[in-house]
XYZ file of C-alpha atoms in Angstrom:
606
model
C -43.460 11.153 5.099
C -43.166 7.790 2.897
C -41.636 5.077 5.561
C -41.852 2.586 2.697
C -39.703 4.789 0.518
C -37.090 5.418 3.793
C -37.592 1.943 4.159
C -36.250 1.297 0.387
C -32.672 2.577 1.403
C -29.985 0.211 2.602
C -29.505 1.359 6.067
C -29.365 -0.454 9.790
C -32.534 1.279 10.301
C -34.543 0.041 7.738
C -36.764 -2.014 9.653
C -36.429 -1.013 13.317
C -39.641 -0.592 14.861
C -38.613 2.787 16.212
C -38.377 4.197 12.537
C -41.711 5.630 12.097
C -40.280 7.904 15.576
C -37.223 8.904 14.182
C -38.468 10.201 10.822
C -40.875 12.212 12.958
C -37.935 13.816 14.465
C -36.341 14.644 11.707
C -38.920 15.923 9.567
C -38.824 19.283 11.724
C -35.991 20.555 9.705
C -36.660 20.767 5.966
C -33.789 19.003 3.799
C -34.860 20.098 0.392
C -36.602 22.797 -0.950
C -40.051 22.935 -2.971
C -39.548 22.704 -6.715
C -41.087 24.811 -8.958
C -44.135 23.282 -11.512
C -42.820 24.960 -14.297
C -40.116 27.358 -16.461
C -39.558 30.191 -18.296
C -37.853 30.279 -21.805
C -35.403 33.245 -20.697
C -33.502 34.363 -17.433
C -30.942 36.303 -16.303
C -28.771 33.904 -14.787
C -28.980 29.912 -15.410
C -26.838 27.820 -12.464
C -26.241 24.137 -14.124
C -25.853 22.451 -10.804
C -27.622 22.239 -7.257
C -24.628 20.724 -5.263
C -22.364 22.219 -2.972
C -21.531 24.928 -4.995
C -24.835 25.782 -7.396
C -27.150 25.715 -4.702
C -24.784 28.907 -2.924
C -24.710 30.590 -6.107
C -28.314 30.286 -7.058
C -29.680 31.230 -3.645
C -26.952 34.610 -3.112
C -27.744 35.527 -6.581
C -31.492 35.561 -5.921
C -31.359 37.888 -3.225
C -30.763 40.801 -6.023
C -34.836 40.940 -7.020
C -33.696 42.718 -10.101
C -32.433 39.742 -11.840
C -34.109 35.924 -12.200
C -32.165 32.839 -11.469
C -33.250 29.226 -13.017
C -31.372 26.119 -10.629
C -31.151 22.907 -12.843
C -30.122 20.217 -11.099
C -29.768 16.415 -12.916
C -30.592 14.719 -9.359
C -34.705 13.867 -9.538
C -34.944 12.451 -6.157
C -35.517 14.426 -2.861
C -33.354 13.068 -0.360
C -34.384 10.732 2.405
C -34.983 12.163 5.496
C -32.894 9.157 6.891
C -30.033 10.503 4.348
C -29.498 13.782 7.694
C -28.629 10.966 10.116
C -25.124 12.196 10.269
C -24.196 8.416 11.145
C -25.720 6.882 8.054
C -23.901 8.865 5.299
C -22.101 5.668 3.608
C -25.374 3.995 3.428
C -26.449 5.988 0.506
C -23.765 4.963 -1.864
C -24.652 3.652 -4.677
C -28.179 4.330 -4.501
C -30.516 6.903 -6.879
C -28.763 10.585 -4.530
C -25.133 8.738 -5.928
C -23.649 9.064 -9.670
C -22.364 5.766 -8.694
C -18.996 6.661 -10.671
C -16.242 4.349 -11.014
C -12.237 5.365 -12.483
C -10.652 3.872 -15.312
C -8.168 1.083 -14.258
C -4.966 2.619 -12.430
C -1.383 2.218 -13.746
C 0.189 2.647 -10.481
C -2.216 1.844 -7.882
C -5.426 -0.148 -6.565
C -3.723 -3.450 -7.396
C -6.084 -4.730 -4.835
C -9.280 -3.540 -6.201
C -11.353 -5.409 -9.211
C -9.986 -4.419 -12.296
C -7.678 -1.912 -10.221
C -10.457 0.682 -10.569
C -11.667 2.996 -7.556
C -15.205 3.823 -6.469
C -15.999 7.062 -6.494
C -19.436 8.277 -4.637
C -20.514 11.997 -5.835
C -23.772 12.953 -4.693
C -26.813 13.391 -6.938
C -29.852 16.082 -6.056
C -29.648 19.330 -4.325
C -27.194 19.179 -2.229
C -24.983 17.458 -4.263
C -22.238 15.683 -2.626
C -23.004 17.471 0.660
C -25.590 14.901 0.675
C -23.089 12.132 0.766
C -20.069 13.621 2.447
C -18.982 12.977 6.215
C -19.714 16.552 7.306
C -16.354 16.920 8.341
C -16.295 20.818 8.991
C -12.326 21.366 7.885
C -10.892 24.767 5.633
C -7.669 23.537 4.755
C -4.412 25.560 5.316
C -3.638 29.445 5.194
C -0.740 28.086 2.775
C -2.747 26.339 0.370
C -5.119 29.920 -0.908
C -1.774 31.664 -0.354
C -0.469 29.350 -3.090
C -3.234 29.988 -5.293
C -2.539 33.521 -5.289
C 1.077 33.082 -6.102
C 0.595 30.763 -8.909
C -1.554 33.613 -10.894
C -5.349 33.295 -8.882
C -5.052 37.031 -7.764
C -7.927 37.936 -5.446
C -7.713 34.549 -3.710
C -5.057 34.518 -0.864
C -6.155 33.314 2.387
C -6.780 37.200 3.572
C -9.064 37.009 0.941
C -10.808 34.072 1.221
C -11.351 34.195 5.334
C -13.998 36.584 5.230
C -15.931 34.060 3.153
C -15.205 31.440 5.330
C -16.544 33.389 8.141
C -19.940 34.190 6.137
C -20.902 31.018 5.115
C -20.437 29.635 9.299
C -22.901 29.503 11.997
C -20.545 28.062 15.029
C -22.260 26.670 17.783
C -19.041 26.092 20.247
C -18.210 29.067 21.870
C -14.596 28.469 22.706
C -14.131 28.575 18.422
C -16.149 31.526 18.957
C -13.424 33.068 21.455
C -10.183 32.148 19.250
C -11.080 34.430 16.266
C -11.234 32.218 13.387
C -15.125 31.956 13.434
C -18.445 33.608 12.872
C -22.476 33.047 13.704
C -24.816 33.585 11.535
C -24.294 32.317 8.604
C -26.189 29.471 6.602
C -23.761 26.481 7.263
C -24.347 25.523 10.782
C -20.784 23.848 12.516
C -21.245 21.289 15.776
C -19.122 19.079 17.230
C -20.615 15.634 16.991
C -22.412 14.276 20.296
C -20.387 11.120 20.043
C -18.131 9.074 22.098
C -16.545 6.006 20.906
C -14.546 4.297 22.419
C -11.782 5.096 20.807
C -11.951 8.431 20.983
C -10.002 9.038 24.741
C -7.299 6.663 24.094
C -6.677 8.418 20.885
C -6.505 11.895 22.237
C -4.278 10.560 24.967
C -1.559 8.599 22.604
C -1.375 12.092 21.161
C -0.455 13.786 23.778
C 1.948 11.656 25.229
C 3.430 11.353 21.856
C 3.379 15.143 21.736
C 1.165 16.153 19.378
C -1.477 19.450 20.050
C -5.328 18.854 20.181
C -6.551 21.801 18.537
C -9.248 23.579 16.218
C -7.064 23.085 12.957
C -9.355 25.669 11.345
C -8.145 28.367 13.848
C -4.530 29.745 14.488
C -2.532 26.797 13.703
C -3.277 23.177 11.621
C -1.233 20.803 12.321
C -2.171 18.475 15.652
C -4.658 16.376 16.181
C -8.830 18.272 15.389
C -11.439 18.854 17.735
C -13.624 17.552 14.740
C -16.565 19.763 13.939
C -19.098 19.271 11.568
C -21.521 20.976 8.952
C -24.453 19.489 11.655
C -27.257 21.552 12.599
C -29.295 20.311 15.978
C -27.725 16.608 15.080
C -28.919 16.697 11.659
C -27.092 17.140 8.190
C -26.778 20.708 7.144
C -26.431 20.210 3.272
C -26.169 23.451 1.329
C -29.940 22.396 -0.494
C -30.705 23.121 3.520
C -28.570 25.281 4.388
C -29.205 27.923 1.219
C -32.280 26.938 -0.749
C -34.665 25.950 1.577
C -34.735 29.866 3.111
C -35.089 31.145 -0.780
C -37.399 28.554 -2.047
C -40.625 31.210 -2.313
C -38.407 33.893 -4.115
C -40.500 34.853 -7.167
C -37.430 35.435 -9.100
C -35.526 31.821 -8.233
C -37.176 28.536 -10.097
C -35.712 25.312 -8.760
C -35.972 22.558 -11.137
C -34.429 18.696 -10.313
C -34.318 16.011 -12.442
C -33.033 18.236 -15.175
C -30.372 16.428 -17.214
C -28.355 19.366 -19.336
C -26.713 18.301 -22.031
C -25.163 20.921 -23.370
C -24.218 24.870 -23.606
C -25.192 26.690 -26.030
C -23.276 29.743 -28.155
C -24.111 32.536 -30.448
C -20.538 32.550 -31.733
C -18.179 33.024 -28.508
C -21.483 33.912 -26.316
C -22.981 31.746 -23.866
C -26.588 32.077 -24.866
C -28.242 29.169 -22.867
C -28.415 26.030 -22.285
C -30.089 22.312 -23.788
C -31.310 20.378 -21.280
C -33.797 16.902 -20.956
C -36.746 17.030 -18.560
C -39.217 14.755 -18.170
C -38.515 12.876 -21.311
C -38.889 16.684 -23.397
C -35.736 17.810 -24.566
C -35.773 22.209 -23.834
C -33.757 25.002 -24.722
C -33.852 27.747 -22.179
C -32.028 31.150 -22.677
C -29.279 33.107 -20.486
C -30.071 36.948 -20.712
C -26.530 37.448 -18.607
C -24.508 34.505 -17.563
C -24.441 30.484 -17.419
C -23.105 29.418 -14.963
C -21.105 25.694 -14.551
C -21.735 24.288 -10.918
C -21.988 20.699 -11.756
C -18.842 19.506 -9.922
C -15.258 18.384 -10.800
C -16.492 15.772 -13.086
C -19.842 16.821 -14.602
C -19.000 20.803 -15.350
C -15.440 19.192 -17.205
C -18.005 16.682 -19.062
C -20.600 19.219 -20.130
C -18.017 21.615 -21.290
C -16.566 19.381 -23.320
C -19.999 18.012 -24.961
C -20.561 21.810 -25.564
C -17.017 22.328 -27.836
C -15.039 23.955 -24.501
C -11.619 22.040 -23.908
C -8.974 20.116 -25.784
C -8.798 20.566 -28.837
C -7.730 16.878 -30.016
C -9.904 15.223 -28.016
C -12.512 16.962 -29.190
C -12.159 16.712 -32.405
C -11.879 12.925 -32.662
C -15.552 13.232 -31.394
C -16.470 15.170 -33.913
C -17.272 17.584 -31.440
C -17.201 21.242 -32.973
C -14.550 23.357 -30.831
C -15.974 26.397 -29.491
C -12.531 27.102 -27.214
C -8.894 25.085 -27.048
C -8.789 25.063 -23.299
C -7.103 21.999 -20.840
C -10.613 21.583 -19.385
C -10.798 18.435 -17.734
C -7.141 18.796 -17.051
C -5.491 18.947 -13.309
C -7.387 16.651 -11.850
C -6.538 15.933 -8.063
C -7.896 14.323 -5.501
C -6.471 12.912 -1.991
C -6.753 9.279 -2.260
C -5.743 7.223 1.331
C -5.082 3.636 2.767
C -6.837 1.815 5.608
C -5.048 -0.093 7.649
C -8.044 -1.780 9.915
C -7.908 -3.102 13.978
C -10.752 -4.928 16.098
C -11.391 -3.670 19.376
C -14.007 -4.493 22.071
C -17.125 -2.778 21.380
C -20.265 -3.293 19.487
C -20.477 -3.087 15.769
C -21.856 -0.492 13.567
C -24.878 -2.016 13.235
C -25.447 -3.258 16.499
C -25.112 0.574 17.823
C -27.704 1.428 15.346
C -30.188 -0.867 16.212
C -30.203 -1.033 19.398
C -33.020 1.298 20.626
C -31.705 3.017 23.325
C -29.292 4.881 20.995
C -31.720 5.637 18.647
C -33.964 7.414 21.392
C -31.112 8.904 22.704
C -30.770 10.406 18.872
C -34.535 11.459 18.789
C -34.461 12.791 22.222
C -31.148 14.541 22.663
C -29.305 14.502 19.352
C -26.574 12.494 21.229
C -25.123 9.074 20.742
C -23.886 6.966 17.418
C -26.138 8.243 15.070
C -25.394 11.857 15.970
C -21.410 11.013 14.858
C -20.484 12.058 11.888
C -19.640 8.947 9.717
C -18.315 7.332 12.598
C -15.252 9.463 12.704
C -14.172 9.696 16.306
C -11.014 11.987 15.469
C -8.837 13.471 12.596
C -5.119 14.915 12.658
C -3.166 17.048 10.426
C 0.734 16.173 10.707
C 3.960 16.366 9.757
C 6.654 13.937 8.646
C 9.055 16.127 9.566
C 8.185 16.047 13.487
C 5.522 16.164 16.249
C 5.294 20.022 15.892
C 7.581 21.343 12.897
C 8.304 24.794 12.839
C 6.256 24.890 9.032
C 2.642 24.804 10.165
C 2.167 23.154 6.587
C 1.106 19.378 7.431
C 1.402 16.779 4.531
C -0.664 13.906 5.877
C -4.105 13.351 7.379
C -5.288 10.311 9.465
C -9.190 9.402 10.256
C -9.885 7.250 12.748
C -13.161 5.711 11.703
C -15.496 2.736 13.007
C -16.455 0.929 10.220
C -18.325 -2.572 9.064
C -18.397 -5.605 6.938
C -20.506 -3.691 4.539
C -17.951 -1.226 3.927
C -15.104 -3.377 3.847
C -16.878 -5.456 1.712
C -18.832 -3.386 -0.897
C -17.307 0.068 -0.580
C -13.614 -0.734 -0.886
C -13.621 -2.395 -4.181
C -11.757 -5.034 -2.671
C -11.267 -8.349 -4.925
C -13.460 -10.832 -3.578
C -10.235 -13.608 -3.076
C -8.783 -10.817 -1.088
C -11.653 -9.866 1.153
C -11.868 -13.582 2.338
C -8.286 -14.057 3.062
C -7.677 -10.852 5.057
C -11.137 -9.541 5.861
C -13.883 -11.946 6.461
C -12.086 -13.931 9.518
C -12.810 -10.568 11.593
C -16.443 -9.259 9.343
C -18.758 -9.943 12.198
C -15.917 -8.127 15.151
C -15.957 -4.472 15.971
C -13.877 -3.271 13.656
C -11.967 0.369 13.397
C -9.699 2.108 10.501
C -6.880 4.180 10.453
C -7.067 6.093 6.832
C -3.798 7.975 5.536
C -4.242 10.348 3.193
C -1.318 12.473 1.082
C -2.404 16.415 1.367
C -0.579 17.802 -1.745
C -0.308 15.182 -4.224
C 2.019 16.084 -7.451
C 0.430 13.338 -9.584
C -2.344 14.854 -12.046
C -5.269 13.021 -13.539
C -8.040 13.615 -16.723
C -11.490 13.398 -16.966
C -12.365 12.910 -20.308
C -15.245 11.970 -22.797
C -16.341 8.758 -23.444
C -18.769 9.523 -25.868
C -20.903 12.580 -26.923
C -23.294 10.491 -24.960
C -24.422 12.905 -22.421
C -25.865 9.973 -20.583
C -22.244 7.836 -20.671
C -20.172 8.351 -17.505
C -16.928 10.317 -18.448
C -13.682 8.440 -17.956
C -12.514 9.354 -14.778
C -8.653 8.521 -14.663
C -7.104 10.285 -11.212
C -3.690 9.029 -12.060
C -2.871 7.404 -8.500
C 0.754 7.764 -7.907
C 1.933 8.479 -11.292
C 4.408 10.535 -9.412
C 5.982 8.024 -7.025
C 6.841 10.552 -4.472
C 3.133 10.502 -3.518
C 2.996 7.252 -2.148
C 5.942 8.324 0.995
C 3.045 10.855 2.676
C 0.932 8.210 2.967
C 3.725 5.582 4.092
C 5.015 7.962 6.874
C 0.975 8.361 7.836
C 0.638 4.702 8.103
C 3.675 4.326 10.173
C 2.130 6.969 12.601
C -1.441 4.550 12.455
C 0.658 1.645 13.849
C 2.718 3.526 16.541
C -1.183 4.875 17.558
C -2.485 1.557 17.252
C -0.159 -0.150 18.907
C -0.345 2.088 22.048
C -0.841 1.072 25.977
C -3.688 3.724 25.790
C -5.198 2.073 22.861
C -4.702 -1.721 23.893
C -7.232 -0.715 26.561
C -9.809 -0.500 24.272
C -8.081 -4.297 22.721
C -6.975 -2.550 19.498
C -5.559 -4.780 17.522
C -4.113 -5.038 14.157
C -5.910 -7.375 11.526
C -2.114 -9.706 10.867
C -1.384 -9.249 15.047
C -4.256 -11.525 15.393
C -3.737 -13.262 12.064
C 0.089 -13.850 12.346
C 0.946 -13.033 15.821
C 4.265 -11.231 16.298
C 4.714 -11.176 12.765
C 5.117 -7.647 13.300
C 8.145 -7.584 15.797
C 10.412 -10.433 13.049
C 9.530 -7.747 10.271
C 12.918 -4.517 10.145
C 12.259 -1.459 9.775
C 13.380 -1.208 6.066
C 11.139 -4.246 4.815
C 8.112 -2.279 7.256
C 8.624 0.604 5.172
C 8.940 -1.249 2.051
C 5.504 -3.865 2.992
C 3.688 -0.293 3.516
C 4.852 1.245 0.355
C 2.842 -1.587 -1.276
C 0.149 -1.951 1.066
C -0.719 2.090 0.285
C -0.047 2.016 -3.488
C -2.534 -1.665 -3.509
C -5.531 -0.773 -1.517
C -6.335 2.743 -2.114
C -9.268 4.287 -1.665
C -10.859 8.087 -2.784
C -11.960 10.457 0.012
C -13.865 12.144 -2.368
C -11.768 15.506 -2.628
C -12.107 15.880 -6.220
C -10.482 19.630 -7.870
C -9.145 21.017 -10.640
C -10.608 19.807 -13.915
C -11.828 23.774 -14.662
C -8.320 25.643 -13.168
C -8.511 29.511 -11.691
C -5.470 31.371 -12.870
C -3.847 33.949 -14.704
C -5.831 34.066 -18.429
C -2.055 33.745 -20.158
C -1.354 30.998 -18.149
C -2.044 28.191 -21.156
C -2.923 25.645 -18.116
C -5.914 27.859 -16.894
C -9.364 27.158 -17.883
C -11.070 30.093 -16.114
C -9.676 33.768 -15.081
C -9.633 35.016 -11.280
C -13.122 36.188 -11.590
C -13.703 32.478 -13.025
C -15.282 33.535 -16.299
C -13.937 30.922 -19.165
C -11.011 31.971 -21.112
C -12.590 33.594 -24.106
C -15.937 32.882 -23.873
C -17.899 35.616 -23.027
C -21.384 35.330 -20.543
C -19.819 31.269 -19.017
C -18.776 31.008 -15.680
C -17.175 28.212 -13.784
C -17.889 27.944 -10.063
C -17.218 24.676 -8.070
C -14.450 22.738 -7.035
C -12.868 22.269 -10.554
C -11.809 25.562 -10.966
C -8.951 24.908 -7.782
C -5.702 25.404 -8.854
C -4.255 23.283 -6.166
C -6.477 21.128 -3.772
C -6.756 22.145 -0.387
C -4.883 20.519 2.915
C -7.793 18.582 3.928
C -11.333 17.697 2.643
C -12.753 19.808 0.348
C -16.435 20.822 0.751
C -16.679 23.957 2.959
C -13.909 25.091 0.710
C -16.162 25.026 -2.317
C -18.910 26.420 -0.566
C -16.355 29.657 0.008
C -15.460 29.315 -3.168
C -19.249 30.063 -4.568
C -19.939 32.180 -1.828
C -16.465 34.748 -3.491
C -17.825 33.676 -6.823
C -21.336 35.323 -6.004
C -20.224 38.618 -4.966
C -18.120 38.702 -8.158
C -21.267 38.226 -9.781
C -22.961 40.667 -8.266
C -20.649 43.194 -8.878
C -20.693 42.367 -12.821
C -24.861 42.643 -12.714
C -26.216 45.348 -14.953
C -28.870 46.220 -13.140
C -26.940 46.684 -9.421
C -24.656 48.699 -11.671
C -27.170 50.912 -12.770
C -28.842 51.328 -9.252
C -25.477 52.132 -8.087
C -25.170 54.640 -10.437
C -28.801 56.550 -9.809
């Protein structure tokens, strides 16, 4: 335990005199596993990638002791064991477990933003970006995998998918238990946070008088307001490094290597044969005797394609970069981008609840309290603009009600500086709360492409914001449902208020309707922000559909021993936020692997 290197991050905890406690506690569950001192020049399998996805893959396929697995993941630093304080996710962006990306300037959006480009956190290190997520336990809607199905992704309807839902879960509640829709068991244990804000009654009781269910939106039905679980296990963060590759660290036939940057793929002709990658300032070239397989994440796996000759052809070519296979990689690109609209209420801040040491022993003793919340989320809903409870059980909004601090609003928005001060900084030091909108199916498309056969240059991430304007009205109609929650008797209870109610009082009752909808329209397309539910860059589909990248069974169009398996190969992103969807996604992907293995096939046969 290095308290000087916990110490190093940027959190509220950094130099409480209870720290040396609270690491204590939470070194009783492992968060990473051991790496291994060295590599062979040949396996079976190679998994580029120890995120959400990878780390599935790499730990299901090394259960089969007749094949070898190498994990290379570009991440070199173990994770804090501050970083499974399910409170202190946000304070880890930007730091050495963050990519610390950043999209091209928007067209249509983030006029509010420096340069009118948005931040975009992806976790770095095993784990991936289950390290930095919000743990917010969600599946999305029986519609969405239905979709996929229909649009040529045979194999991958929701009957299809559910059973891997229920594998990968471990539910601790046993009313989910009761309703149907869950399992035990399984590696990814879901909680429901041992947090009460303040906000979190009043919001569940404007709800219901406004007529809106409270409900597991992961069971039956979706759309109402969530009794929010997370991936949480005893309090603490249950990344998939935990979760999968702690258990199968001392397999003889897995090696785990981190700070492995690949570069590249490499071919013998239309073969995946291995893979190029930099380690410890030694450039190697290790061999696939079976597959490689892409798990680096919507961005990464669409960059190291490309570097390795796999996706458009043009583009390629004016990098000189030798074209293995035409495909749209990097195409498809989706992502469900929101607006805050932000209230004070009376509480304590962020911080303050942080500090203050009776919460933190109530943490260490009890897993309870404001560090056991997950992100500060008190509640999330899945609605409808077409009513309260619409026949279509197909919502196409999602609110989050979060706490939040100056720190955020000030270095995690983007905001321009000039901005910040006008609308911001009068209320930095109050307790502060945000409603977030979000649009669930977005029709605009965005590109991640090369910047350079650098493999060291960020890509150019361009998500395309509301290049379809009809995006922007899910949001609108979600931030019109923030202020009719805000604005609540149940709420003013708490003093919610809205930042221009105390900045321009009444301003809000002198503005109609028409100019309200109108103001929000450019509030939502100005200050937008990522929710970090990047898909699509690598899309599942039929093979002579000319917009797919990968076939059902996710093997690249073409190319024979490459697979694709992570969020990028979703043809259509998911109602809701997207990481235990990618974990079923490589927990499919895996038993299509093991069916394809030689030497299972064999065994079979004998």
């Amino acid at each position: 335990m290095n308290i000087t290197a916990e110490r190093a991050y940027p959190t509220p905890l950094a130099n409480s005199p209870l720290l040396p406690m609270l690491l204590l506690s939470l070194a009783t569950q492992r968060n990473a596993p051991k790496q291994s001192s060295t590599f062979k020049k040949q396996y079976d399998y190679i998994v580029v990638g120890g995120g959400s996805a990878g780390s599935v893959v790499a730990s299901r396929l090394s259960e089969e002791p007749c094949v070898s697995v190498l994990l290379l993941e570009a991440g070199a630093t173990k994770p804090p064991l501050l970083n499974d304080v399910p409170a202190l996710s946000r304070f880890f962006w930007f730091t050495d477990i963050d990519w610390q990306y950043k999209t091209v300037p928007q067209k249509h959006a983030a006029y509010f933003l420096e340069n009118q480009q948005v931040i975009w956190p992806s976790g770095k290190g095993l784990g991936g970006s289950s390290l930095l997520n919000a743990m917010l336990y969600v599946r999305g809607n029986k519609k969405d995998y239905d979709d996929w199905e229909a649009q040529g992704a045979k194999g991958w309807s929701y009957k299809d998918v559910l059973p891997y839902f229920l594998k990968l879960e471990n539910n601790t509640n046993s009313d989910y238990l009761n309703n149907g829709y869950h399992a035990t068991g399984g590696p990814i244990t879901a909680e429901n946070p041992k947090y009460q804000s303040e906000i979190r009654r009043p919001l569940y009781e404007t709800a219901q008088e406004l007529g809106y269910r409270i409900l597991d939106s992961n069971a039956a039905r979706q759309t109402g307001f969530n009794d929010l679980q997370g991936n949480i296990r005893n309090g603490q963060r249950c990344s998939t490094a935990k979760a999968y590759l702690v258990p199968a660290e001392n397999r003889t036939n897995l090696d785990i290597i981190k700070g492995a940057h690949v570069k590249k793929i490499l071919f013998d002709g239309s073969r995946a044969v291995g893979v190029q990658f930099d380690y410890r300032n030694t450039e190697y070239n290790v061999r696939a005797r079976q597959e490689v397989i892409m798990s680096a994440g919507t961005v990464n796996t669409a960059q190291i394609l490309m570097l390795s000759g796999i996706g458009p052809k043009e583009h390629l070519k004016k990098l000189k970069i030798p074209v293995i296979a035409n495909l749209p990689v990097g195409n498809n690109l989706q992502d469900h981008c929101c607006c805050p609209l932000p209230f004070t209420f009376d509480s304590k801040t962020i911080d303050e609840k942080l500090q203050d040491p009776q919460n933190i022993n109530a943490y260490v003793n009890n897993r309870t309290g404001p560090l056991s919340s997950v992100e500060f989320i008190s509640v999330i809903a899945f609605l409808n603009g077409k009513g309260v409870s619409p026949r279509e059980d197909f919502p196409d909004y999602q609110l989050y009600f979060i706490e939040i601090n100056k720190q955020i609003a000030k270095y995690q928005t983007g905001l321009k500086p000039l901005l910040y001060d006008l609308a911001i900084s009068p209320y930095e030091n109050d307790p502060l709360f945000a409603c977030l909108s979000s649009i669930l199916h977005p029709k605009s498309r965005g590109t991640v492409r090369l910047q350079s056969t650098n493999p060291y240059d960020p890509p150019l991430i361009d998500p395309n914001y509301y290049d379809d304007p009809a995006d922007v009205e899910a949001v609108v109609k979600g931030l019109k449902t923030c202020l009719k929650i805000g604005s609540s008797k149940s709420m003013k209870k708490v003093g919610a208020k809205r930042f221009f109610e105390t900045f321009l009082p009444k301003l809000s009752d002198l503005i109609p309707d028409l100019l309200r909808d109108e103001y929000l329209r450019v509030l939502a397309k100005s200050f937008v922000l990522t929710l970090n539910h990047q898909v699509g860059t690598a899309k599942m589909g039929d093979p002579k559909d000319p917009t797919t990248v990968v076939d059902p069974e996710l093997r690249v169009k073409g190319i024979q021993g490459l697979r694709v398996v992570d969020a990028s190969v979703m043809p259509i992103i998911p109602s809701g936020n997207t990481n235990i969807p990618t974990i079923m996604v490589a927990e499919k992907a895996s038993d299509i692997i093991k069916d394809s293995m030689p030497c299972r096939t064999n065994a079979s046969k004998d």
